[in-house]
Amino acid sequence: MEERSYATGLVVTSTIVHATPAAFFAHQPLRVFYENIAVDLAEKEVDLFIGGGLEYFNNRSLDKRNLIHELKAKGYKIGTYNKQSIKRFPPEPTQNYAYFTAQTQPAEILEGRDYLPSASLMAAEFLSQKNDKGFFLVVEGSQIDWAGHANNEQALLKELMDFDKTINNLLNFARKRGDTLVIVTADHETGGLAINPDSKIGRLNLAFNLNDHTATMIPVFAYGPQADLFGGVYDNTAIYYKMREAMGWESIKEENPSKSK
């Protein structure tokens, strides 16, 4: 994305070096190499990132590097949860931006975490102003998965509602612009969640079948230009090729597995 002059951003409710955000910028053999992943991020040119994991940048065990100082030297505007509220720390158009929401993992929504809806919209607005080439923003409601692992019904519903507010903000942003594609999906279902027959709107009777990932088929929702590319049934890896096609990058000679479906 950076090579094609897109502005890029990441907003998550996990650490910024967790598996999903790391998949978009890191090149490490294992997902748990958090300090190495932090170095990968510090050495990239991601325009904006928001998430937890401050300790992997300024309290490292692998080396004495202070990646916060290095990011500031590269021109980043950097905020941290223990110094200023993210709502009082907006990005500047001329600087890259980073905000750490926790020393390790951010709080759960039930513990008062509330930044995802507003931070995601702030990120979209900021990135859209960075240049006229376009932008690529990854937003993850990371702790939906964790609530599924814990079989915590209340936490799961609250995390889903928080993510719903986030997507609503981004869809409104996309509607106003008319040139922005929004894709919403997941990497898997967690917990084998079932909605029992006696459930009603506002009063769900839920049950979990296990505390791990399942093979339940995952929906893909899309809105905006080229959204029709994301209909149908296909392998999850096809989403990558569909995004390339939506952005007009099919000139690169790579086999698209969805073409043979």
mmCIF file with all atom_site columns, C-alpha atoms in Angstrom, residues 3 11 35 60 70 77 89 94 110-111 143 148 163 181-182 201 237 257:
data_model
loop_
_atom_site.group_PDB
_atom_site.id
_atom_site.type_symbol
_atom_site.label_atom_id
_atom_site.label_alt_id
_atom_site.label_comp_id
_atom_site.label_asym_id
_atom_site.label_entity_id
_atom_site.label_seq_id
_atom_site.pdbx_PDB_ins_code
_atom_site.Cartn_x
_atom_site.Cartn_y
_atom_site.Cartn_z
_atom_site.occupancy
_atom_site.B_iso_or_equiv
_atom_site.pdbx_formal_charge
_atom_site.auth_seq_id
_atom_site.auth_comp_id
_atom_site.auth_asym_id
_atom_site.auth_atom_id
_atom_site.pdbx_PDB_model_num
ATOM 1  C CA . GLU A 1 3   ? 4.572   1.654   -2.323 1.00 0.00 ? 3   GLU A CA 1
ATOM 2  C CA . VAL A 1 11  ? -7.007  0.828   14.827 1.00 0.00 ? 11  VAL A CA 1
ATOM 3  C CA . GLU A 1 35  ? 9.093   -7.139  20.230 1.00 0.00 ? 35  GLU A CA 1
ATOM 4  C CA . ARG A 1 60  ? 12.005  -4.139  25.716 1.00 0.00 ? 60  ARG A CA 1
ATOM 5  C CA . GLU A 1 70  ? 12.779  6.364   17.141 1.00 0.00 ? 70  GLU A CA 1
ATOM 6  C CA . LYS A 1 77  ? 3.059   12.550  16.881 1.00 0.00 ? 77  LYS A CA 1
ATOM 7  C CA . PHE A 1 89  ? -4.986  14.169  21.244 1.00 0.00 ? 89  PHE A CA 1
ATOM 8  C CA . THR A 1 94  ? 1.465   17.037  8.477  1.00 0.00 ? 94  THR A CA 1
ATOM 9  C CA . LEU A 1 110 ? -17.032 -3.838  30.369 1.00 0.00 ? 110 LEU A CA 1
ATOM 10 C CA . GLU A 1 111 ? -14.096 -2.133  32.098 1.00 0.00 ? 111 GLU A CA 1
ATOM 11 C CA . GLN A 1 143 ? -11.918 -8.598  21.918 1.00 0.00 ? 143 GLN A CA 1
ATOM 12 C CA . GLY A 1 148 ? -16.035 -16.013 22.744 1.00 0.00 ? 148 GLY A CA 1
ATOM 13 C CA . PHE A 1 163 ? -18.018 -2.803  16.865 1.00 0.00 ? 163 PHE A CA 1
ATOM 14 C CA . LEU A 1 181 ? -15.196 0.711   -0.080 1.00 0.00 ? 181 LEU A CA 1
ATOM 15 C CA . VAL A 1 182 ? -15.983 -0.757  3.350  1.00 0.00 ? 182 VAL A CA 1
ATOM 16 C CA . ILE A 1 201 ? -35.304 -9.129  20.257 1.00 0.00 ? 201 ILE A CA 1
ATOM 17 C CA . THR A 1 237 ? -7.833  -16.116 1.001  1.00 0.00 ? 237 THR A CA 1
ATOM 18 C CA . PRO A 1 257 ? -8.285  -18.612 -6.709 1.00 0.00 ? 257 PRO A CA 1
#
